Short mmCIF file of C-alpha atoms in Angstrom, two decimals:
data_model
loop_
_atom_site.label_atom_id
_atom_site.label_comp_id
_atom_site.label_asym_id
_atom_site.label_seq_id
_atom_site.Cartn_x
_atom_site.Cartn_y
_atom_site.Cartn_z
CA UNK A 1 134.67 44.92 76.19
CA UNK A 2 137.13 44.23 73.45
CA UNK A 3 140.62 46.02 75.06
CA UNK A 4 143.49 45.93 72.31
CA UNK A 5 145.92 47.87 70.89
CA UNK A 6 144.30 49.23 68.25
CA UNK A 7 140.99 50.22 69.62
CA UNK A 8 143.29 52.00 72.09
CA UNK A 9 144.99 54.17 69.28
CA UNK A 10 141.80 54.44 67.71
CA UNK A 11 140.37 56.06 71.23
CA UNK A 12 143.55 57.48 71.67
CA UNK A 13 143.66 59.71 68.71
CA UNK A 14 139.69 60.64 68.64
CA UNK A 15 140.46 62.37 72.19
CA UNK A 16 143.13 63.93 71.22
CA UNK A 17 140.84 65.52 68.12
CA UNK A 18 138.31 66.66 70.18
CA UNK A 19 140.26 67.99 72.96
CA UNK A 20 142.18 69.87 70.06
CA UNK A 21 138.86 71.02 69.22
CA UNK A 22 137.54 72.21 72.47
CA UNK A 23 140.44 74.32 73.24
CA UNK A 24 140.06 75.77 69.96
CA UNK A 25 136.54 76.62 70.23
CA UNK A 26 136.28 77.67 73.36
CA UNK A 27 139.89 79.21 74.65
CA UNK A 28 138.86 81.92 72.10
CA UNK A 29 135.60 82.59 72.67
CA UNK A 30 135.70 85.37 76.09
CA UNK A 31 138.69 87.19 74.18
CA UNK A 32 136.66 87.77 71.11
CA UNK A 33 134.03 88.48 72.98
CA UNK A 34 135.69 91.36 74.96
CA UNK A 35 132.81 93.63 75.94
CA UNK A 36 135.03 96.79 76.19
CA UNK A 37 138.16 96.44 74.68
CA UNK A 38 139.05 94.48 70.97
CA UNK A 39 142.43 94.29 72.15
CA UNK A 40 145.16 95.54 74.48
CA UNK A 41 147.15 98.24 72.88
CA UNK A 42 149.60 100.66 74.08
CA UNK A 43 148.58 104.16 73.11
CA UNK A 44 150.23 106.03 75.30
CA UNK A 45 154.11 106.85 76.40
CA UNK A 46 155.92 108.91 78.88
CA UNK A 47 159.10 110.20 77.78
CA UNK A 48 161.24 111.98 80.60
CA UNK A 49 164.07 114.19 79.38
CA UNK A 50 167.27 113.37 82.36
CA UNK A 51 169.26 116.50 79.80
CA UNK A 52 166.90 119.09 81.13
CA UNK A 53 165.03 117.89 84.55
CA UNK A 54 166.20 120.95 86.81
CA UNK A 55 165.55 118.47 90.17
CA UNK A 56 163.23 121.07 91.28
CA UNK A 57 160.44 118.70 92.59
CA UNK A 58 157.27 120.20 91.30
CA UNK A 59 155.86 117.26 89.61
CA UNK A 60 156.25 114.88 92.82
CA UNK A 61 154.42 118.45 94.43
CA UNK A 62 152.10 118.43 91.80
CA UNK A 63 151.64 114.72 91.86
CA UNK A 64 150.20 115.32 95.75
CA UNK A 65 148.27 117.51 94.86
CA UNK A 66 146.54 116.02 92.32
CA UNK A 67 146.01 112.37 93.43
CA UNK A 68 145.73 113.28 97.10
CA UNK A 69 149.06 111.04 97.59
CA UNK A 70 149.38 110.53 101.33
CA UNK A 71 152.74 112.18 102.78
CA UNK A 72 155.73 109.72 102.98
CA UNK A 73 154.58 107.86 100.01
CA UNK A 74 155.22 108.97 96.49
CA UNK A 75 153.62 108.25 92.79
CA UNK A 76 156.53 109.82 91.13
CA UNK A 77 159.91 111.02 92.34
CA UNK A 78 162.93 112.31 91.18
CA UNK A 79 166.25 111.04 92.43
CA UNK A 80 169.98 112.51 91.71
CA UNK A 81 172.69 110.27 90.53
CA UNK A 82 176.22 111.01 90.99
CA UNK A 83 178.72 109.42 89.23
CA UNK A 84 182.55 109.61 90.37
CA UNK A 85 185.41 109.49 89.19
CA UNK A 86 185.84 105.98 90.66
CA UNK A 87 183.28 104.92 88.69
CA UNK A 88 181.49 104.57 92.63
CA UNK A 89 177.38 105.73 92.14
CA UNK A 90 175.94 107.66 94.25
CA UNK A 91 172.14 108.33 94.52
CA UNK A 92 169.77 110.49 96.80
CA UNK A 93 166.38 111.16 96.58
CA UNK A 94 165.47 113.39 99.72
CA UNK A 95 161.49 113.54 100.31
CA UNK A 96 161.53 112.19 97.23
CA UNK A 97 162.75 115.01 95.62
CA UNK A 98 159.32 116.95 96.22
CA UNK A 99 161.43 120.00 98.02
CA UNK A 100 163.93 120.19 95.74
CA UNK A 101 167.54 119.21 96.17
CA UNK A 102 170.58 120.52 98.38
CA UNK A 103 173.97 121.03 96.88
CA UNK A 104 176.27 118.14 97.03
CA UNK A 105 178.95 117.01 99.97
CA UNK A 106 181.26 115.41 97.48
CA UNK A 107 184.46 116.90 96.65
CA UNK A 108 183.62 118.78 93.38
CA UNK A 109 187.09 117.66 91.69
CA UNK A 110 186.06 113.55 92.40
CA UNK A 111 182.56 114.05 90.54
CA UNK A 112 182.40 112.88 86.75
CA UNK A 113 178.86 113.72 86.77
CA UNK A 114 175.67 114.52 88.26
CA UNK A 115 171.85 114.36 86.87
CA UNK A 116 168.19 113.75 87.89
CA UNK A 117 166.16 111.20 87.13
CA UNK A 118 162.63 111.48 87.97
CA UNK A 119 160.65 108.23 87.95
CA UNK A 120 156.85 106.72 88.22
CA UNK A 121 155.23 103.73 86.99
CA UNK A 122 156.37 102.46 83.56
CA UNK A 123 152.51 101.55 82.64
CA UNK A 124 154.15 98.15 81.08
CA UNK A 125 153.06 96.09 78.22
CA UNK A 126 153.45 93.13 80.06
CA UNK A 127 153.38 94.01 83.69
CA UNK A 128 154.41 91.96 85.91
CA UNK A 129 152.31 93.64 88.74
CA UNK A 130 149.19 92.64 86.82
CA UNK A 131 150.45 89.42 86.30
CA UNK A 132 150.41 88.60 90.04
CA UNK A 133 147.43 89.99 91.19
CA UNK A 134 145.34 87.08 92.39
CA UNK A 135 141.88 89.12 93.06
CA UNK A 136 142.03 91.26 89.51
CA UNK A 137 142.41 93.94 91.17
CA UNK A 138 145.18 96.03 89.31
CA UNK A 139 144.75 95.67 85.30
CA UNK A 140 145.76 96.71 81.66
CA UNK A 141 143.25 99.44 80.81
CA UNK A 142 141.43 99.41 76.82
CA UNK A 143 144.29 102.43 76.42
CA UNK A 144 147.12 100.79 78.04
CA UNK A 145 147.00 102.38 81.69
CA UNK A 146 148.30 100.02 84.44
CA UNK A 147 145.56 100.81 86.91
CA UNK A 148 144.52 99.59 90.57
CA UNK A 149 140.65 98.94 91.59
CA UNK A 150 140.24 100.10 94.77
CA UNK A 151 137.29 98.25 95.76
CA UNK A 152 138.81 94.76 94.58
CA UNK A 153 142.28 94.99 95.73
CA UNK A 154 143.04 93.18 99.40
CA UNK A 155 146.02 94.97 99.99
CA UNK A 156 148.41 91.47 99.75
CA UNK A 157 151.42 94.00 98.64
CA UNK A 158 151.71 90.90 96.12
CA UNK A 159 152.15 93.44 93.01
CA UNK A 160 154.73 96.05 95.28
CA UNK A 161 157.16 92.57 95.40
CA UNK A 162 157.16 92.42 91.76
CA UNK A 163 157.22 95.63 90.37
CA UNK A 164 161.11 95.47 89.56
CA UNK A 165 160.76 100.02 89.62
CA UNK A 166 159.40 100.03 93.18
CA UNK A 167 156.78 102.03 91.83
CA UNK A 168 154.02 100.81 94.03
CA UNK A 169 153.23 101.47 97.67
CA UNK A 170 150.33 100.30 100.10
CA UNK A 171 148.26 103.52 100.75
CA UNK A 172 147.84 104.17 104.46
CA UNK A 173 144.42 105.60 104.15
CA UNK A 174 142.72 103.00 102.19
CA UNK A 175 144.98 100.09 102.79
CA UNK A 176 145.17 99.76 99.17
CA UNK A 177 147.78 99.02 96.68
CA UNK A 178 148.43 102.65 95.05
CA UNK A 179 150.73 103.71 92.20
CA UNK A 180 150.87 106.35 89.55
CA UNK A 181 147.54 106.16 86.88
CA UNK A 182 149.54 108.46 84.12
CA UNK A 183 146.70 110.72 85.78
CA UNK A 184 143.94 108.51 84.09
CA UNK A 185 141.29 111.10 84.76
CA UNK A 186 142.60 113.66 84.02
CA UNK A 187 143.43 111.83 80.31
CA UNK A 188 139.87 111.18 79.71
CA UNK A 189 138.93 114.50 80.62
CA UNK A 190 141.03 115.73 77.46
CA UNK A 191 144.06 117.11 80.01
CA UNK A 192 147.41 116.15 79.98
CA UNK A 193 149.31 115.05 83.70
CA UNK A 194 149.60 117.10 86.20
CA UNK A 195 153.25 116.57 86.58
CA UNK A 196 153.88 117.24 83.02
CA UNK A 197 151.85 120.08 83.28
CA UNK A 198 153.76 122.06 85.77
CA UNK A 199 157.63 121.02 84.95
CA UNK A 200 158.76 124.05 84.30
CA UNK A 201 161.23 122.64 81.47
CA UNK A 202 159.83 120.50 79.45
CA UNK A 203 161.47 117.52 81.12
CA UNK A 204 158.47 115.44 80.96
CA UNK A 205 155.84 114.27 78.05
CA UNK A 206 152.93 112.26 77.74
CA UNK A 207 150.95 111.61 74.51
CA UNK A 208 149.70 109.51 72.43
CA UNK A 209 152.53 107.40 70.32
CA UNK A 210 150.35 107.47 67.02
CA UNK A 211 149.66 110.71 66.65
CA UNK A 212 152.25 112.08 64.54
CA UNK A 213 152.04 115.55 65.49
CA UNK A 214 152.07 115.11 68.76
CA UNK A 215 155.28 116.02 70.96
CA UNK A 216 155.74 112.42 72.06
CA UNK A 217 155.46 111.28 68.28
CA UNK A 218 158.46 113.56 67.67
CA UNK A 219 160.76 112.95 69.94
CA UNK A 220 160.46 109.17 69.47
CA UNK A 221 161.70 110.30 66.11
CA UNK A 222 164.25 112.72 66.83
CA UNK A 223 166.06 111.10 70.08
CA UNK A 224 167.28 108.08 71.34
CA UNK A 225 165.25 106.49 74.19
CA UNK A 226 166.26 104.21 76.47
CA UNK A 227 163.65 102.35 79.25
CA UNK A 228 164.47 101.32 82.75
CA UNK A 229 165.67 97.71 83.06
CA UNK A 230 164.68 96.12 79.86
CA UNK A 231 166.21 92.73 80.94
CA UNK A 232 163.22 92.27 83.53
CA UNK A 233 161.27 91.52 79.45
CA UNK A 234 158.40 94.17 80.89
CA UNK A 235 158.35 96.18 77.85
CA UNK A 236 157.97 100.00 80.04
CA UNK A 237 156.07 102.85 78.20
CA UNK A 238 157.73 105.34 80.17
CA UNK A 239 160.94 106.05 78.19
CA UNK A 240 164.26 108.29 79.13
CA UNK A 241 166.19 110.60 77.35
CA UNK A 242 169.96 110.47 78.15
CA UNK A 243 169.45 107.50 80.63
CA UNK A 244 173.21 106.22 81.64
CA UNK A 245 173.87 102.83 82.11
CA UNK A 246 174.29 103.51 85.67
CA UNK A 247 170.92 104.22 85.63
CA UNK A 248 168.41 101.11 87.49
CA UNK B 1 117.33 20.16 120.72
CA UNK B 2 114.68 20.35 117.75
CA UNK B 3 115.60 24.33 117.29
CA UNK B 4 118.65 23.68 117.66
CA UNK B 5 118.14 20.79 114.67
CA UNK B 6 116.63 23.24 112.19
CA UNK B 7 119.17 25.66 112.73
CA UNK B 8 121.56 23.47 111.90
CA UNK B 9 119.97 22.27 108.66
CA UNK B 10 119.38 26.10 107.10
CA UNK B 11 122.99 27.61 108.29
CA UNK B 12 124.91 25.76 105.36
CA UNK B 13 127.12 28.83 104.85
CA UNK B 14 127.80 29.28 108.75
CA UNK B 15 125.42 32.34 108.84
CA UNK B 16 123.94 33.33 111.65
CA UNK B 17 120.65 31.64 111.87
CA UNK B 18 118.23 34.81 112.36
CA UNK B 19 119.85 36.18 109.18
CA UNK B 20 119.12 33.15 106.85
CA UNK B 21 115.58 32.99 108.42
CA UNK B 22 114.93 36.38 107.44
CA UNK B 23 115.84 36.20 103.86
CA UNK B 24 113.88 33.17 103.34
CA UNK B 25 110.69 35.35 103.99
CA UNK B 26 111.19 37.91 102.01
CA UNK B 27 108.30 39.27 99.62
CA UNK B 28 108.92 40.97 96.43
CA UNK B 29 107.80 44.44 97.97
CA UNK B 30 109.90 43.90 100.78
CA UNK B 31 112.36 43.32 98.16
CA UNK B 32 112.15 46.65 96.53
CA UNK B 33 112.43 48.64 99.60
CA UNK B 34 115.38 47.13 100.67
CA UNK B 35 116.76 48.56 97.70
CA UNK B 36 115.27 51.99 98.10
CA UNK B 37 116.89 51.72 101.66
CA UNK B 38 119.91 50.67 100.35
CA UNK B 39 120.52 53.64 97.81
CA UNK B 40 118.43 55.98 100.03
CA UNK B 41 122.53 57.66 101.13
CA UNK B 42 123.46 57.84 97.41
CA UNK B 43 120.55 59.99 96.69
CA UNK B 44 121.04 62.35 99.95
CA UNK B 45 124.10 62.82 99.14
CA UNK B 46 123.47 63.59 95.52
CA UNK B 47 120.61 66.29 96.59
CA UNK B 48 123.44 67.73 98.79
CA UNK B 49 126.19 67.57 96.19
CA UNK B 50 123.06 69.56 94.08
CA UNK B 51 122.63 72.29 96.70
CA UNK B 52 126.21 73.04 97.21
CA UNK B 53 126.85 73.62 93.24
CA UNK B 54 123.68 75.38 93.36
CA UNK B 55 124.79 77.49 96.73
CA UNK B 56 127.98 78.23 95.02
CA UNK B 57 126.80 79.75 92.35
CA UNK B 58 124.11 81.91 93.66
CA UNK B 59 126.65 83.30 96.09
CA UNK B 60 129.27 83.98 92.71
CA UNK B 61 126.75 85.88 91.64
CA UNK B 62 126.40 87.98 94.30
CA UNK B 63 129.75 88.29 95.13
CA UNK B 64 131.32 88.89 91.77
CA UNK B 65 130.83 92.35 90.07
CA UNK B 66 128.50 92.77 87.14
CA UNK B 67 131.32 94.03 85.03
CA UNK B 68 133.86 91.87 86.66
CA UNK B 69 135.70 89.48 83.76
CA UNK B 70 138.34 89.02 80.76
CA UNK B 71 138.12 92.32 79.05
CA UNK B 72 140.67 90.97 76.48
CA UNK B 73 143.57 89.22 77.93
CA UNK B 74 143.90 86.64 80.68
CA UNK B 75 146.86 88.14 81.83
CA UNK B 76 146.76 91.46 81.87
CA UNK B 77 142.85 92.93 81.67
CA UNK B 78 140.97 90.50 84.04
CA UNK B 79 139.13 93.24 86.11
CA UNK B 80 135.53 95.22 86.74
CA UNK B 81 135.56 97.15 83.32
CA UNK B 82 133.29 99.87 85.83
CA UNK B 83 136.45 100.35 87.48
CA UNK B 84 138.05 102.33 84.86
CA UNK B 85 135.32 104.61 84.01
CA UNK B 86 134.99 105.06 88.33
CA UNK B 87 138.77 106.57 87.91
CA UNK B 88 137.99 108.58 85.20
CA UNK B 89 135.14 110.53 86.94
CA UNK B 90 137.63 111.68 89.59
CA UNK B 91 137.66 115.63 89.41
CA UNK B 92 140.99 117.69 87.70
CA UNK B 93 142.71 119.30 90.67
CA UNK B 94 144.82 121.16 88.55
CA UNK B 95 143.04 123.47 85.76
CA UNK B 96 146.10 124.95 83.42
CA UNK B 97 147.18 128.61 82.37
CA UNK B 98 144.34 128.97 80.37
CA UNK B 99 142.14 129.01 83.18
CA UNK B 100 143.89 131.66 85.01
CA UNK B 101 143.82 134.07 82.54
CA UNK B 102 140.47 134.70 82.84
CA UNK B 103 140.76 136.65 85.71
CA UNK B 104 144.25 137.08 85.60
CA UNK B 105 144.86 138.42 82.70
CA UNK B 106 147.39 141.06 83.03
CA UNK B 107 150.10 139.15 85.00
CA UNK B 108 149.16 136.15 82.10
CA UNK B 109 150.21 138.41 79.50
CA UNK B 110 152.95 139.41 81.09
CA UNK B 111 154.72 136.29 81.40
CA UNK B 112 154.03 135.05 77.79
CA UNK B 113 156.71 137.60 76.61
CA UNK B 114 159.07 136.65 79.43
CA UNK B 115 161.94 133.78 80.54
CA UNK B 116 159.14 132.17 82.41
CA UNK B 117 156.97 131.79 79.05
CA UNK B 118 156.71 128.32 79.18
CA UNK B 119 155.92 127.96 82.79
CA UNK B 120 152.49 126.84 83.84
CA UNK B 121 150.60 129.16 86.74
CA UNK B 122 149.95 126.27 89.04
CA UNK B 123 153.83 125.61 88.58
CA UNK B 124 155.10 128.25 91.17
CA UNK B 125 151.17 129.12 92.61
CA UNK B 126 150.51 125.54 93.26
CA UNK B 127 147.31 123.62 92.74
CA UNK B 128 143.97 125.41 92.17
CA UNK B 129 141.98 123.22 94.62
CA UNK B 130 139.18 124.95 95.63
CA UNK B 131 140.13 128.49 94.65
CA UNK B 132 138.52 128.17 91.44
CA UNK B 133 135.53 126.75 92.47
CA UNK B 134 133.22 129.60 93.84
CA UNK B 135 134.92 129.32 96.82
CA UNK B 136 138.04 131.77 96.17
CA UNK B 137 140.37 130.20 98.56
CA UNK B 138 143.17 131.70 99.05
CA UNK B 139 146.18 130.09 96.89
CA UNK B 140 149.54 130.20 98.63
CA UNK B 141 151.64 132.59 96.85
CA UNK B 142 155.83 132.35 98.08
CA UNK B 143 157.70 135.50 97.39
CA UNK B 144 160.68 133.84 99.25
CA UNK B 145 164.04 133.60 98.22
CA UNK B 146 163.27 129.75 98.81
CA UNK B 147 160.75 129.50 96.07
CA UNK B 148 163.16 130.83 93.71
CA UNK B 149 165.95 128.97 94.79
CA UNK B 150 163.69 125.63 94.33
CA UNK B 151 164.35 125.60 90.67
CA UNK B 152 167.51 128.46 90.29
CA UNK B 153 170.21 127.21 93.10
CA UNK B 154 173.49 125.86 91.59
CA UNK B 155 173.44 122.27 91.73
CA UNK B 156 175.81 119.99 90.35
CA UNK B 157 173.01 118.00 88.68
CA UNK B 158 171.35 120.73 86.85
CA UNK B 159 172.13 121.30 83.22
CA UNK B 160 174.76 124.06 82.90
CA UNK B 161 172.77 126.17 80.67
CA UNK B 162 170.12 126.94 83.38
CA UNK B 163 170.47 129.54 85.31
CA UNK B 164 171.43 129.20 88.39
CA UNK B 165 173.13 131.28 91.51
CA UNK B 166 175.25 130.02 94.08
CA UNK B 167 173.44 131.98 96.41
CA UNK B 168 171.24 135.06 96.94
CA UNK B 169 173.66 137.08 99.06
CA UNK B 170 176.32 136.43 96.35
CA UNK B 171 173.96 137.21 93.47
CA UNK B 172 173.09 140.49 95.13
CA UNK B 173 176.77 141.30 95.31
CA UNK B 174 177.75 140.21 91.46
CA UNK B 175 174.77 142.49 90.60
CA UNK B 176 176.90 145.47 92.04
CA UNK B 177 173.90 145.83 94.82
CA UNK B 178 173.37 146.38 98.49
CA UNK B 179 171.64 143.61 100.35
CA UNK B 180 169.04 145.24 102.41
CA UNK B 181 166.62 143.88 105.37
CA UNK B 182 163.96 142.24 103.96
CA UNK B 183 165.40 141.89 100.55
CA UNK B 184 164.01 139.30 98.31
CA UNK B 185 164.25 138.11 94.27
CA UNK B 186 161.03 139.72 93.68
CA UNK B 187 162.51 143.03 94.92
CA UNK B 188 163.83 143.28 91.72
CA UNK B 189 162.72 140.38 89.29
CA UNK B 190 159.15 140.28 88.95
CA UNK B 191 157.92 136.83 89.08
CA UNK B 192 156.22 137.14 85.88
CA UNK B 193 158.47 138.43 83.73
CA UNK B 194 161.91 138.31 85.62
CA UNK B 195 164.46 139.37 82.85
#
């Protein structure tokens, strides 16, 4: 066999051709092919109003209720920030905020300011909880729900140690990673969630972001929103109304 | 001394004599199943190499979920597409206003024209769970001063506009009345329509 230079370009560049090819061909093939979803798109977002939230703990209550959450463990919570004087931060979330709040030790005169925050899972665009998952067990729905498969997952706690929001916890009953679903069924079943159902201010919203109408649709017009630690580059869908920088 | 002669003369490439004698009566069949013999491990070990792929795969597909692939993104939607639909068949614990009213429609009235307008039922009543569902259960109904207090203490936190009392003993007193045993909010607010 004839080994020079040029037959080695020659070999050289036809490989690179056809492996240019193959990739091309075939790298797109399964996400054409997508048997249930064309594409991942973000439908949906949460907006939760800090102005208005009352810290009265019905939606974690709700929450329970709803998703038969096991006690200790929480799919959405509300926690207080206090803000001094000092510029010192001070946060509390007792049971989660699920029986409501007691007044506060501080000296009133030393507080700059005080407000709730409730919290749940962002649903991200590009979650890194997904991301890690090495069974496929948690996933992007076709509408843009961060969801967990039950029957898949192994319970590694992998996707609790990245969630940057702490949003996940391993269920004690089925040993299962377990988060908020931006109560997926009750979604498809035409409802809305059952913690945005039973705030009794308005403090939280769910809809869909193109439907003009819709409350969701308006406030993204009318406010400024702000999302929970955008440097972590996971693109949350749950976005906050009067969120201070203190906020994380 | 004569074996040891003929030895001698065939061993040129200091072989050990039985060796050299046998090659030298080989026939061609013998030949061809010495080479049989000698690939006879390559080919065992390609039907083994054959039934491990094979084994492999017949277990994948017993192991991996029908709907279990890319449903659109490497990254973020590799999962069993049956798992979705699975969530969404879970039952609605919670069932809305609208829901209550058809039973309850006097105190649902009543607390559309009210400060509590925009309040849900299942807000201050709790969940529905089974109470809807033939089985009447009994839904916990708090006329304590607690479940008030849940959303109408003064705290810091709460927006100033809300209204809120420091305490019920103190309320009672700004409202110029006489805290008696067994006094609640409800004694005088009605739940459903408490201004």
């Amino acid at each position: 066999m004839k080994h020079d230079r040029r037959e080695f370009i020659k070999k050289a560049g036809w490989t690179f051709i056809g492996s240019g090819l193959y990739i091309n061909l075939f790298s797109a093939g399964p996400a054409l092919a997508g048997s249930r979803s064309s594409a991942l798109k973000n439908l949906y977002a949460f907006i939760v109003n800090t102005e208005t939230c009352i810290g009265c703990g019905k939606c974690a209550a709700a929450c329970r209720a709803e998703n038969s959450v096991p006690d200790g463990n929480y799919r959405t919570w509300i926690e207080r920030y206090t803000i001094m004087h000092s510029g010192s931060v001070e946060v509390d979330s007792p049971h989660g905020g699920e029986k409501g709040f007691t007044p506060l030790s501080f000296n009133p005169a030393d507080i700059r300011k005080s407000f709730f925050v409730p919290k749940l899972c962002n649903h991200c665009k590009k979650p890194n909880c997904v991301q890690v998952c090495p069974v496929g067990a948690t996933y992007v729905s076709p509408e843009g729900f961060v969801l967990v498969d039950e029957k898949r997952c192994v319970g590694c706690s992998y996707c609790m140690q990245a969630c940057p929001y702490s949003a996940r916890f391993m269920n004690p009953v089925t040993h299962t990673a377990d988060k908020c679903t931006w109560c997926y069924h009750r979604i498809r079943q035409g409802k809305t969630t059952a913690c945005v159902q039973v705030c009794p201010v308005g403090a939280r919203l769910f809809g869909r972001v193109d439907d003009t109408d819709g409350p969701v649709a308006q406030l993204l017009k009318a406010k400024r929103l702000q999302v929970l630690k955008p440097e972590t580059g996971n693109e949350p869908m749950v976005l906050y109304v009067g969120l201070d920088k203190e906020v994380h | 001394m004569i074996f040891d002669n003929a030895t001698r003369q065939t061993n040129q490439n200091n072989t050990p004599a039985a060796y050299t004698k046998r090659q030298t009566y080989r026939t061609r069949h013998e030949e061809e199943a010495s080479f049989m013999k000698a690939y006879d491990h390559i080919i065992r070990f390609a039907l083994l190499i054959t039934a491990v792929i094979a084994g492999f795969f017949i277990i994948r597909a017993r192991l991996v979920p029908e709907s279990f692939g890319v449903q659109g993104s490497y990254s973020y939607a590799f999962y069993r597409a049956d798992s979705a639909d699975e969530q969404a068949a879970l039952p609605a614990v919670h069932q809305g206003s609208a829901h209550c009213s058809a039973c309850h429609a006097p105190q649902a009235s009543l607390r559309q024209t009210n400060a509590h307008a925009g309040l849900e039922c299942e807000t201050c009543h709790g969940s529905f769970k089974a109470h809807n569902n033939n089985t009447k259960e009994r839904m916990a109904v708090s006329g304590s001063v607690d479940a008030c207090m849940l959303c109408h203490a003064a705290l810091t936190a709460r927006p100033a506009q809300f209204p809120q009392i420091d305490s019920f003993s103190a309320h009672v007193a700004q409202q110029n009345e006489t805290l008696l045993p067994g006094m609640t909010c409800v004694t005088c607010h009605d739940p459903h329509a408490p201004m």
